[in-house]
Amino acid sequence: MQNIDPLYVLEPIIVIGLSAGLILYWKHSGRSFTRYALIFSLVAYAGAILLKFVFQLFTVNAILTAFGNDSVATGLYYGIQTMVFEVGGAFIVAKYAVSRNRLSEKDAGSYGISLAFWENGIYLGLFSLVSIGSIYVILAVGPVSTAQQVYNALRTGQPSLFDPPATALLQVGFGILERISSILVHCAWG
């Protein structure tokens, strides 16, 4: 049984490194970086994810039934949620923190970097790394029946994980570029 290409581990590792490295750079370059920026950005990001999850519990089936998975309307459905819950939520939490003198104008950069860290470094970086690592281990040394079930599910749902190295490296590169754009957008939100 073929295992997934280990090159896919590079994407979350690089994204975690970029996200954490940006925090360390910002902190050690003499710019303001307080623990409050990290804490309030976690509240904003986790709150947005929770609100999106709850909202989708009640609405996603109707949207997917009406418009399908791959449509402009479905893209707008997800995009508007991101705008309202992530961007709007980040603004509301920042406004609250400023009103309580926990953040100030000089913390804007660190707040944005922290928002980027929670999404890219933790949610899509660390959790992806654990997931990919677990899949790799299950396919390599797991019980044969479990490994076969996981292999069959991946072959059906995510066949690109078994692409040859040249194709996998291209996919990883595009994934890293997408995460860099996400980091830039989150920094701008801050």
XYZ file of N, CA, C and O in Angstrom:
760
model
N 0.855 -1.182 0.000
C 0.000 0.000 0.000
C 0.897 1.242 0.000
O 1.845 1.350 0.766
N 0.581 2.168 -0.859
C 1.349 3.402 -1.019
C 1.045 4.357 0.136
O -0.090 4.476 0.583
N 2.078 5.044 0.615
C 1.878 6.048 1.655
C 1.805 7.425 1.001
O 2.178 7.593 -0.154
N 1.325 8.406 1.763
C 1.271 9.766 1.235
C 2.697 10.288 1.080
O 3.627 9.807 1.731
N 2.854 11.259 0.210
C 4.170 11.833 -0.019
C 4.563 12.671 1.206
O 3.826 13.569 1.609
N 5.722 12.371 1.814
C 6.132 13.128 3.000
C 6.378 14.614 2.736
O 6.470 15.398 3.669
N 6.449 15.012 1.466
C 6.604 16.437 1.153
C 5.439 17.266 1.691
O 5.601 18.454 1.967
N 4.277 16.637 1.857
C 3.115 17.378 2.363
C 3.306 17.852 3.801
O 2.582 18.719 4.263
N 4.288 17.307 4.496
C 4.597 17.755 5.859
C 5.271 19.125 5.828
O 5.188 19.887 6.794
N 5.905 19.452 4.706
C 6.623 20.732 4.606
C 5.694 21.936 4.756
O 6.058 22.920 5.396
N 4.519 21.860 4.151
C 3.624 23.020 4.181
C 3.286 23.462 5.605
O 3.523 24.623 5.959
N 2.747 22.579 6.458
C 2.435 23.066 7.811
C 3.679 23.471 8.599
O 3.631 24.436 9.366
N 4.790 22.782 8.388
C 6.018 23.142 9.113
C 6.470 24.544 8.719
O 6.810 25.370 9.577
N 6.467 24.842 7.425
C 6.892 26.163 6.957
C 5.920 27.240 7.420
O 6.333 28.328 7.853
N 4.631 26.946 7.372
C 3.623 27.933 7.794
C 3.728 28.201 9.298
O 3.641 29.351 9.733
N 3.935 27.166 10.084
C 4.142 27.356 11.530
C 5.382 28.213 11.757
O 5.372 29.154 12.559
N 6.457 27.906 11.035
C 7.697 28.674 11.166
C 7.520 30.132 10.787
O 8.014 31.032 11.494
N 6.811 30.380 9.686
C 6.564 31.762 9.271
C 5.727 32.514 10.301
O 6.031 33.658 10.651
N 4.672 31.878 10.792
C 3.772 32.533 11.750
C 4.470 32.824 13.075
O 4.379 33.938 13.598
N 5.150 31.830 13.598
C 5.864 32.019 14.869
C 7.065 32.947 14.673
O 7.350 33.802 15.529
N 7.740 32.805 13.536
C 8.884 33.666 13.245
C 8.502 35.125 13.139
O 9.249 36.010 13.571
N 7.338 35.395 12.575
C 6.865 36.774 12.466
C 6.622 37.378 13.850
O 6.965 38.532 14.109
N 6.071 36.579 14.749
C 5.868 37.057 16.128
C 7.217 37.353 16.776
O 7.404 38.416 17.391
N 8.154 36.428 16.651
C 9.472 36.633 17.260
C 10.187 37.840 16.655
O 10.796 38.637 17.378
N 10.106 37.978 15.340
C 10.716 39.133 14.685
C 10.103 40.432 15.213
O 10.824 41.376 15.559
N 8.791 40.483 15.252
C 8.097 41.696 15.687
C 8.469 42.043 17.129
O 8.756 43.188 17.448
N 8.481 41.018 17.958
C 8.766 41.216 19.378
C 10.209 41.688 19.613
O 10.453 42.549 20.454
N 11.128 41.120 18.864
C 12.541 41.437 19.100
C 13.080 42.565 18.224
O 14.259 42.890 18.298
N 12.214 43.195 17.450
C 12.664 44.324 16.628
C 12.348 45.665 17.280
O 12.482 46.699 16.651
N 11.919 45.605 18.536
C 11.648 46.833 19.264
C 10.232 47.352 19.110
O 9.893 48.405 19.640
N 9.397 46.638 18.380
C 8.001 47.054 18.229
C 7.185 46.528 19.401
O 7.565 45.583 20.065
N 6.051 47.134 19.609
C 5.180 46.726 20.704
C 4.570 45.356 20.421
O 4.011 45.120 19.344
N 4.713 44.466 21.374
C 4.042 43.168 21.304
C 3.726 42.749 22.733
O 4.595 42.323 23.473
N 2.462 42.890 23.099
C 2.059 42.551 24.456
C 1.312 41.225 24.466
O 0.792 40.783 23.441
N 1.250 40.639 25.623
C 0.486 39.393 25.759
C -0.990 39.639 25.488
O -1.715 38.751 25.054
N -1.446 40.877 25.718
C -2.855 41.198 25.454
C -3.190 41.096 23.969
O -4.293 40.696 23.606
N -2.253 41.449 23.106
C -2.487 41.309 21.668
C -2.706 39.836 21.322
O -3.620 39.493 20.561
N -1.904 38.975 21.904
C -2.033 37.540 21.661
C -3.337 36.991 22.251
O -4.046 36.227 21.602
N -3.662 37.413 23.465
C -4.877 36.913 24.141
C -6.141 37.412 23.440
O -7.040 36.618 23.137
N -6.214 38.713 23.176
C -7.428 39.248 22.553
C -7.584 38.755 21.116
O -8.706 38.565 20.643
N -6.478 38.528 20.421
C -6.593 37.981 19.072
C -7.085 36.535 19.115
O -7.851 36.110 18.239
N -6.699 35.784 20.137
C -7.223 34.424 20.302
C -8.724 34.456 20.566
O -9.483 33.678 19.983
N -9.153 35.374 21.418
C -10.594 35.527 21.689
C -11.333 35.857 20.396
O -12.377 35.260 20.090
N -10.795 36.785 19.620
C -11.439 37.190 18.362
C -11.477 36.029 17.373
O -12.524 35.750 16.777
N -10.358 35.342 17.204
C -10.310 34.274 16.211
C -11.154 33.077 16.636
O -11.946 32.553 15.842
N -11.001 32.632 17.878
C -11.787 31.488 18.360
C -13.276 31.816 18.354
O -14.101 30.974 17.988
N -13.617 33.040 18.740
C -15.019 33.454 18.708
C -15.577 33.428 17.297
O -16.708 32.985 17.068
N -14.794 33.883 16.329
C -15.240 33.888 14.930
C -15.464 32.468 14.431
O -16.471 32.180 13.773
N -14.552 31.571 14.748
C -14.694 30.181 14.310
C -15.924 29.553 14.953
O -16.703 28.855 14.296
N -16.129 29.819 16.228
C -17.304 29.287 16.927
C -18.603 29.833 16.318
O -19.539 29.075 16.060
N -18.649 31.130 16.078
C -19.842 31.732 15.488
C -20.101 31.208 14.073
O -21.258 30.952 13.702
N -19.046 31.034 13.287
C -19.211 30.483 11.948
C -19.749 29.051 12.025
O -20.631 28.665 11.252
N -19.245 28.275 12.958
C -19.700 26.897 13.131
C -21.185 26.860 13.491
O -21.959 26.121 12.881
N -21.587 27.673 14.455
C -22.988 27.707 14.871
C -23.877 28.199 13.726
O -24.932 27.614 13.440
N -23.457 29.244 13.052
C -24.225 29.779 11.931
C -24.409 28.724 10.843
O -25.503 28.553 10.295
N -23.337 27.990 10.544
C -23.412 26.978 9.498
C -24.270 25.786 9.894
O -24.849 25.126 9.021
N -24.368 25.497 11.179
C -25.251 24.414 11.617
C -26.674 24.620 11.105
O -27.368 23.668 10.765
N -27.093 25.869 11.076
C -28.472 26.188 10.713
C -28.659 26.572 9.243
O -29.786 26.615 8.769
N -27.568 26.851 8.529
C -27.730 27.405 7.179
C -27.029 26.653 6.058
O -27.442 26.764 4.907
N -25.982 25.915 6.340
C -25.154 25.354 5.270
C -25.915 24.366 4.389
O -25.732 24.356 3.170
N -26.765 23.534 4.964
C -27.488 22.558 4.143
C -28.388 23.240 3.123
O -28.458 22.809 1.966
N -29.053 24.283 3.530
C -29.929 25.007 2.597
C -29.119 25.641 1.474
O -29.524 25.592 0.302
N -27.974 26.207 1.794
C -27.127 26.846 0.779
C -26.589 25.803 -0.195
O -26.646 25.986 -1.418
N -26.064 24.696 0.326
C -25.491 23.672 -0.543
C -26.559 22.994 -1.389
O -26.313 22.642 -2.545
N -27.739 22.818 -0.824
C -28.839 22.242 -1.599
C -29.255 23.183 -2.718
O -29.493 22.754 -3.853
N -29.341 24.453 -2.425
C -29.799 25.427 -3.418
C -28.741 25.735 -4.479
O -29.078 25.897 -5.656
N -27.459 25.813 -4.077
C -26.432 26.301 -4.993
C -25.306 25.312 -5.293
O -24.487 25.571 -6.166
N -25.211 24.222 -4.545
C -24.129 23.258 -4.752
C -22.852 23.687 -4.060
O -22.758 24.769 -3.490
N -21.841 22.808 -4.128
C -20.563 23.072 -3.460
C -19.704 24.106 -4.175
O -18.976 24.854 -3.550
N -19.761 24.110 -5.483
C -18.864 24.951 -6.269
C -19.651 25.981 -7.072
O -19.865 25.817 -8.273
N -20.080 27.031 -6.395
C -20.817 28.089 -7.083
C -20.419 29.438 -6.508
O -19.868 29.524 -5.407
N -20.707 30.476 -7.250
C -20.430 31.834 -6.779
C -21.232 32.117 -5.510
O -20.713 32.693 -4.545
N -22.480 31.691 -5.486
C -23.333 31.938 -4.309
C -22.757 31.264 -3.067
O -22.750 31.855 -1.979
N -22.271 30.042 -3.216
C -21.675 29.341 -2.068
C -20.397 30.036 -1.630
O -20.134 30.177 -0.430
N -19.584 30.493 -2.581
C -18.379 31.246 -2.241
C -18.710 32.525 -1.494
O -18.039 32.883 -0.519
N -19.747 33.220 -1.940
C -20.197 34.432 -1.238
C -20.691 34.110 0.166
O -20.445 34.870 1.114
N -21.395 33.003 0.296
C -21.890 32.558 1.610
C -20.731 32.427 2.599
O -20.792 32.943 3.712
N -19.674 31.748 2.188
C -18.515 31.585 3.076
C -17.737 32.892 3.230
O -17.260 33.211 4.327
N -17.586 33.641 2.165
C -16.839 34.894 2.223
C -17.485 35.932 3.121
O -16.802 36.629 3.878
N -18.803 36.041 3.033
C -19.511 37.004 3.897
C -19.390 36.610 5.360
O -19.228 37.474 6.231
N -19.418 35.311 5.629
C -19.215 34.872 7.020
C -17.836 35.281 7.529
O -17.702 35.748 8.663
N -16.832 35.110 6.697
C -15.475 35.502 7.088
C -15.421 36.999 7.352
O -14.855 37.447 8.359
N -16.029 37.767 6.473
C -16.029 39.226 6.624
C -16.731 39.629 7.932
O -16.196 40.421 8.711
N -17.898 39.081 8.176
C -18.675 39.485 9.351
C -18.054 38.953 10.637
O -17.817 39.716 11.586
N -17.780 37.652 10.678
C -17.338 37.048 11.936
C -15.859 37.254 12.227
O -15.489 37.574 13.352
N -15.001 37.086 11.232
C -13.564 37.238 11.494
C -13.147 38.705 11.518
O -12.548 39.167 12.480
N -13.458 39.435 10.450
C -13.041 40.840 10.397
C -13.852 41.670 11.390
O -13.294 42.428 12.186
N -15.172 41.524 11.345
C -16.021 42.267 12.273
C -15.742 41.906 13.723
O -15.667 42.770 14.599
N -15.569 40.610 13.967
C -15.261 40.155 15.329
C -13.932 40.687 15.825
O -13.802 41.100 16.980
N -12.921 40.681 14.942
C -11.609 41.213 15.323
C -11.716 42.694 15.682
O -11.088 43.164 16.645
N -12.518 43.429 14.920
C -12.724 44.846 15.207
C -13.418 45.035 16.552
O -12.998 45.866 17.367
N -14.472 44.284 16.806
C -15.229 44.422 18.062
C -14.353 44.079 19.263
O -14.357 44.795 20.267
N -13.592 42.997 19.151
C -12.715 42.606 20.266
C -11.628 43.659 20.475
O -11.324 44.030 21.621
N -11.052 44.170 19.387
C -10.020 45.207 19.517
C -10.599 46.473 20.143
O -9.973 47.092 21.009
N -11.793 46.840 19.710
C -12.433 48.029 20.270
C -12.667 47.858 21.777
O -12.419 48.781 22.561
N -13.099 46.668 22.175
C -13.296 46.374 23.595
C -11.964 46.469 24.346
O -11.888 47.094 25.409
N -10.918 45.858 23.788
C -9.605 45.874 24.446
C -9.058 47.290 24.576
O -8.474 47.648 25.609
N -9.264 48.108 23.558
C -8.816 49.501 23.612
C -9.606 50.257 24.679
O -9.037 51.047 25.449
N -10.908 50.005 24.760
C -11.733 50.704 25.750
C -11.337 50.330 27.179
O -11.593 51.088 28.113
N -10.710 49.184 27.351
C -10.257 48.733 28.672
C -8.760 48.996 28.878
O -8.155 48.483 29.813
N -8.165 49.767 27.978
C -6.736 50.121 28.031
C -5.813 48.906 28.037
O -4.754 48.924 28.663
N -6.225 47.859 27.346
C -5.385 46.663 27.210
C -4.626 46.667 25.888
O -3.599 46.017 25.764
N -5.162 47.365 24.900
C -4.493 47.553 23.616
C -4.535 49.030 23.271
O -5.444 49.738 23.694
N -3.545 49.449 22.478
C -3.535 50.823 21.983
C -3.147 50.795 20.510
O -2.902 49.737 19.938
N -3.062 51.983 19.926
C -2.727 52.079 18.507
C -1.405 51.390 18.189
O -1.261 50.768 17.139
N -0.454 51.468 19.101
C 0.858 50.858 18.851
C 0.805 49.328 18.827
O 1.745 48.681 18.374
N -0.309 48.748 19.291
C -0.466 47.296 19.297
C -1.149 46.756 18.043
O -1.371 45.545 17.925
N -1.499 47.624 17.108
C -2.237 47.198 15.913
C -1.476 46.132 15.125
O -2.050 45.119 14.713
N -0.193 46.336 14.924
C 0.610 45.362 14.178
C 0.675 44.019 14.878
O 0.503 42.969 14.248
N 0.904 44.040 16.174
C 0.996 42.774 16.906
C -0.352 42.068 16.992
O -0.425 40.843 16.990
N -1.433 42.835 17.020
C -2.771 42.241 17.019
C -3.015 41.519 15.690
O -3.475 40.372 15.665
N -2.672 42.140 14.582
C -2.830 41.515 13.268
C -1.944 40.292 13.108
O -2.375 39.257 12.588
N -0.694 40.394 13.547
C 0.223 39.255 13.484
C -0.303 38.100 14.332
O -0.220 36.938 13.942
N -0.886 38.427 15.463
C -1.440 37.388 16.342
C -2.657 36.723 15.713
O -2.828 35.504 15.817
N -3.512 37.510 15.052
C -4.645 36.916 14.330
C -4.122 35.931 13.277
O -4.652 34.826 13.128
N -3.079 36.335 12.549
C -2.478 35.466 11.531
C -1.900 34.208 12.164
O -2.013 33.107 11.608
N -1.290 34.349 13.331
C -0.701 33.200 14.018
C -1.755 32.162 14.389
O -1.556 30.963 14.176
N -2.883 32.611 14.939
C -3.900 31.648 15.380
C -4.484 30.875 14.206
O -4.738 29.678 14.320
N -4.699 31.561 13.087
C -5.259 30.838 11.939
C -4.203 29.993 11.236
O -4.409 28.812 10.987
N -3.094 30.595 10.894
C -2.109 29.920 10.060
C -1.151 29.031 10.843
O -0.866 27.912 10.419
N -0.651 29.528 11.951
C 0.312 28.750 12.729
C -0.322 27.621 13.522
O 0.217 26.513 13.576
N -1.474 27.888 14.101
C -2.109 26.882 14.958
C -3.197 26.113 14.215
O -3.082 24.911 13.992
N -4.268 26.797 13.820
C -5.431 26.114 13.249
C -5.096 25.368 11.953
O -5.436 24.204 11.800
N -4.437 26.028 11.023
C -4.125 25.383 9.743
C -2.703 24.845 9.679
O -2.374 24.091 8.764
N -1.849 25.216 10.622
C -0.478 24.724 10.641
C -0.308 23.533 11.554
O -0.097 22.404 11.099
N -0.430 23.770 12.848
C -0.201 22.710 13.833
C -1.200 21.568 13.686
O -0.825 20.394 13.678
N -2.474 21.896 13.543
C -3.481 20.842 13.420
C -3.295 20.042 12.134
O -3.481 18.818 12.120
N -2.902 20.698 11.045
C -2.622 19.982 9.791
C -1.403 19.082 9.946
O -1.380 17.965 9.423
N -0.395 19.559 10.639
C 0.806 18.762 10.856
C 0.474 17.492 11.636
O 0.924 16.393 11.283
N -0.330 17.634 12.684
C -0.742 16.462 13.468
C -1.557 15.503 12.599
O -1.352 14.285 12.627
N -2.454 16.049 11.802
C -3.294 15.218 10.933
C -2.456 14.464 9.897
O -2.598 13.246 9.741
N -1.594 15.178 9.196
C -0.763 14.539 8.168
C 0.181 13.522 8.806
O 0.362 12.421 8.284
N 0.769 13.885 9.936
C 1.652 12.947 10.640
C 0.920 11.694 11.074
O 1.439 10.577 10.935
N -0.294 11.861 11.564
C -1.090 10.703 11.996
C -1.423 9.795 10.820
O -1.327 8.562 10.923
N -1.830 10.405 9.712
C -2.142 9.611 8.511
C -0.911 8.841 8.057
O -0.978 7.643 7.759
N 0.215 9.520 8.026
C 1.454 8.879 7.582
C 1.790 7.679 8.467
O 2.119 6.596 7.976
N 1.678 7.859 9.777
C 1.998 6.775 10.715
C 1.003 5.623 10.573
O 1.403 4.454 10.563
N -0.276 5.937 10.453
C -1.284 4.880 10.306
C -1.011 4.054 9.055
O -1.064 2.818 9.080
N -0.710 4.724 7.947
C -0.445 3.990 6.707
C 0.868 3.216 6.774
O 1.000 2.155 6.152
N 1.837 3.720 7.530
C 3.153 3.079 7.586
C 3.193 1.901 8.553
O 3.737 0.841 8.223
N 2.605 2.078 9.742
C 2.778 1.040 10.771
C 1.481 0.649 11.481
O 1.503 -0.143 12.412
N 0.370 1.191 11.027
C -0.905 0.889 11.675
C -1.384 -0.511 11.348
O -0.864 -1.177 10.453
N -2.396 -0.968 12.076
C -2.988 -2.268 11.761
C -3.457 -2.286 10.295
O -3.971 -1.289 9.786
N -3.270 -3.397 9.633
C -3.535 -3.483 8.196
C -4.966 -3.087 7.858
O -5.204 -2.347 6.901
N -5.929 -3.529 8.644
C -7.329 -3.201 8.328
C -7.585 -1.697 8.462
O -8.252 -1.100 7.616
N -7.047 -1.078 9.491
C -7.206 0.365 9.684
C -6.481 1.127 8.584
O -7.025 2.070 8.002
N -5.255 0.702 8.297
C -4.474 1.356 7.255
C -5.193 1.263 5.907
O -5.232 2.236 5.148
N -5.785 0.114 5.616
C -6.488 -0.056 4.343
C -7.719 0.849 4.273
O -7.999 1.450 3.240
N -8.451 0.980 5.372
C -9.620 1.863 5.408
C -9.204 3.320 5.190
O -9.841 4.051 4.427
N -8.148 3.738 5.878
C -7.662 5.111 5.731
C -7.170 5.344 4.303
O -7.481 6.356 3.683
N -6.429 4.384 3.772
C -5.919 4.483 2.405
C -7.076 4.628 1.414
O -7.056 5.504 0.540
N -8.088 3.778 1.529
C -9.232 3.830 0.612
C -9.968 5.166 0.716
O -10.359 5.750 -0.292
N -10.144 5.656 1.945
C -10.827 6.946 2.137
C -10.019 8.088 1.522
O -10.585 8.979 0.875
N -8.715 8.062 1.696
C -7.866 9.111 1.127
C -7.818 9.031 -0.394
O -7.839 10.055 -1.066
N -7.760 7.826 -0.939
C -7.739 7.650 -2.393
C -9.001 8.221 -3.022
O -8.966 8.767 -4.118
N -10.114 8.118 -2.292
C -11.379 8.640 -2.799
C -11.500 10.140 -2.548
O -11.853 10.899 -3.441
N -11.202 10.581 -1.330
C -11.442 11.966 -0.933
C -10.307 12.930 -1.201
O -10.538 14.111 -1.447
N -9.063 12.460 -1.116
C -7.902 13.326 -1.301
C -6.821 12.607 -2.116
O -5.714 12.385 -1.631
N -7.110 12.254 -3.352
C -6.135 11.485 -4.141
C -4.827 12.236 -4.394
O -3.796 11.612 -4.645
N -4.848 13.556 -4.302
C -3.621 14.326 -4.555
C -2.532 14.027 -3.526
O -1.358 14.287 -3.783
N -2.898 13.470 -2.367
C -1.883 13.127 -1.366
C -0.936 12.031 -1.858
O 0.122 11.819 -1.272
N -1.313 11.356 -2.929
C -0.484 10.288 -3.478
C 0.185 10.690 -4.789
O 0.721 9.847 -5.502
N 0.154 11.975 -5.102
C 0.785 12.462 -6.319
C 2.291 12.250 -6.262
O 2.882 12.170 -5.173
N 2.952 12.218 -7.426
C 4.414 12.101 -7.444
C 5.055 13.352 -6.837
O 4.428 14.414 -6.774
N 6.309 13.245 -6.390
C 6.970 14.358 -5.692
C 6.943 15.696 -6.427
O 6.730 16.731 -5.801
N 7.124 15.716 -7.735
C 7.133 16.987 -8.465
C 5.773 17.682 -8.357
O 5.702 18.895 -8.147
N 4.709 16.918 -8.467
C 3.365 17.478 -8.349
C 3.079 17.878 -6.904
O 2.498 18.932 -6.653
N 3.496 17.032 -5.974
C 3.282 17.332 -4.553
C 4.003 18.619 -4.161
O 3.446 19.454 -3.439
N 5.235 18.792 -4.646
C 6.001 19.988 -4.312
C 5.317 21.242 -4.849
O 5.277 22.272 -4.169
N 4.746 21.158 -6.028
C 4.009 22.281 -6.602
C 2.785 22.611 -5.731
O 2.526 23.778 -5.429
N 2.059 21.573 -5.301
C 0.887 21.768 -4.442
C 1.297 22.412 -3.113
O 0.631 23.318 -2.610
N 2.385 21.935 -2.543
C 2.890 22.493 -1.282
C 3.275 23.952 -1.481
O 2.964 24.812 -0.648
N 3.933 24.262 -2.582
C 4.320 25.648 -2.867
C 3.114 26.569 -2.969
O 3.100 27.662 -2.401
N 2.079 26.116 -3.689
C 0.857 26.914 -3.794
C 0.183 27.073 -2.432
O -0.330 28.142 -2.106
N 0.206 26.006 -1.633
C -0.377 26.080 -0.287
C 0.339 27.088 0.591
O -0.283 27.849 1.332
N 1.660 27.111 0.497
C 2.451 28.067 1.279
C 2.166 29.491 0.816
O 1.990 30.397 1.645
N 2.088 29.706 -0.489
C 1.754 31.046 -1.003
C 0.382 31.499 -0.525
O 0.191 32.668 -0.170
N -0.567 30.576 -0.507
C -1.901 30.929 -0.024
C -1.863 31.327 1.451
O -2.498 32.291 1.865
N -1.102 30.616 2.244
C -0.986 30.948 3.668
C -0.252 32.264 3.871
O -0.569 33.024 4.786
N 0.729 32.571 3.042
C 1.415 33.868 3.132
C 0.425 34.988 2.842
O 0.407 36.013 3.539
N -0.434 34.798 1.846
C -1.443 35.825 1.560
C -2.403 35.960 2.733
O -2.824 37.065 3.072
N -2.726 34.863 3.388
C -3.589 34.922 4.567
C -2.907 35.690 5.701
O -3.542 36.488 6.392
N -1.619 35.450 5.885
C -0.870 36.176 6.921
C -0.911 37.676 6.634
O -1.160 38.489 7.540
N -0.705 38.050 5.389
C -0.733 39.469 5.022
C -2.113 40.084 5.264
O -2.223 41.198 5.779
N -3.161 39.367 4.911
C -4.528 39.881 5.099
C -4.834 40.032 6.592
O -5.393 41.043 7.020
N -4.456 39.036 7.398
C -4.717 39.142 8.838
C -3.937 40.298 9.455
O -4.446 40.991 10.348
N -2.709 40.499 9.003
C -1.940 41.644 9.501
C -2.628 42.947 9.140
O -2.687 43.875 9.951
N -3.176 43.025 7.940
C -3.900 44.244 7.528
C -5.146 44.440 8.376
O -5.481 45.574 8.738
N -5.850 43.366 8.715
C -7.033 43.490 9.582
C -6.662 44.090 10.924
O -7.396 44.887 11.486
N -5.509 43.652 11.436
C -5.070 44.175 12.736
C -4.848 45.665 12.660
O -5.164 46.396 13.574
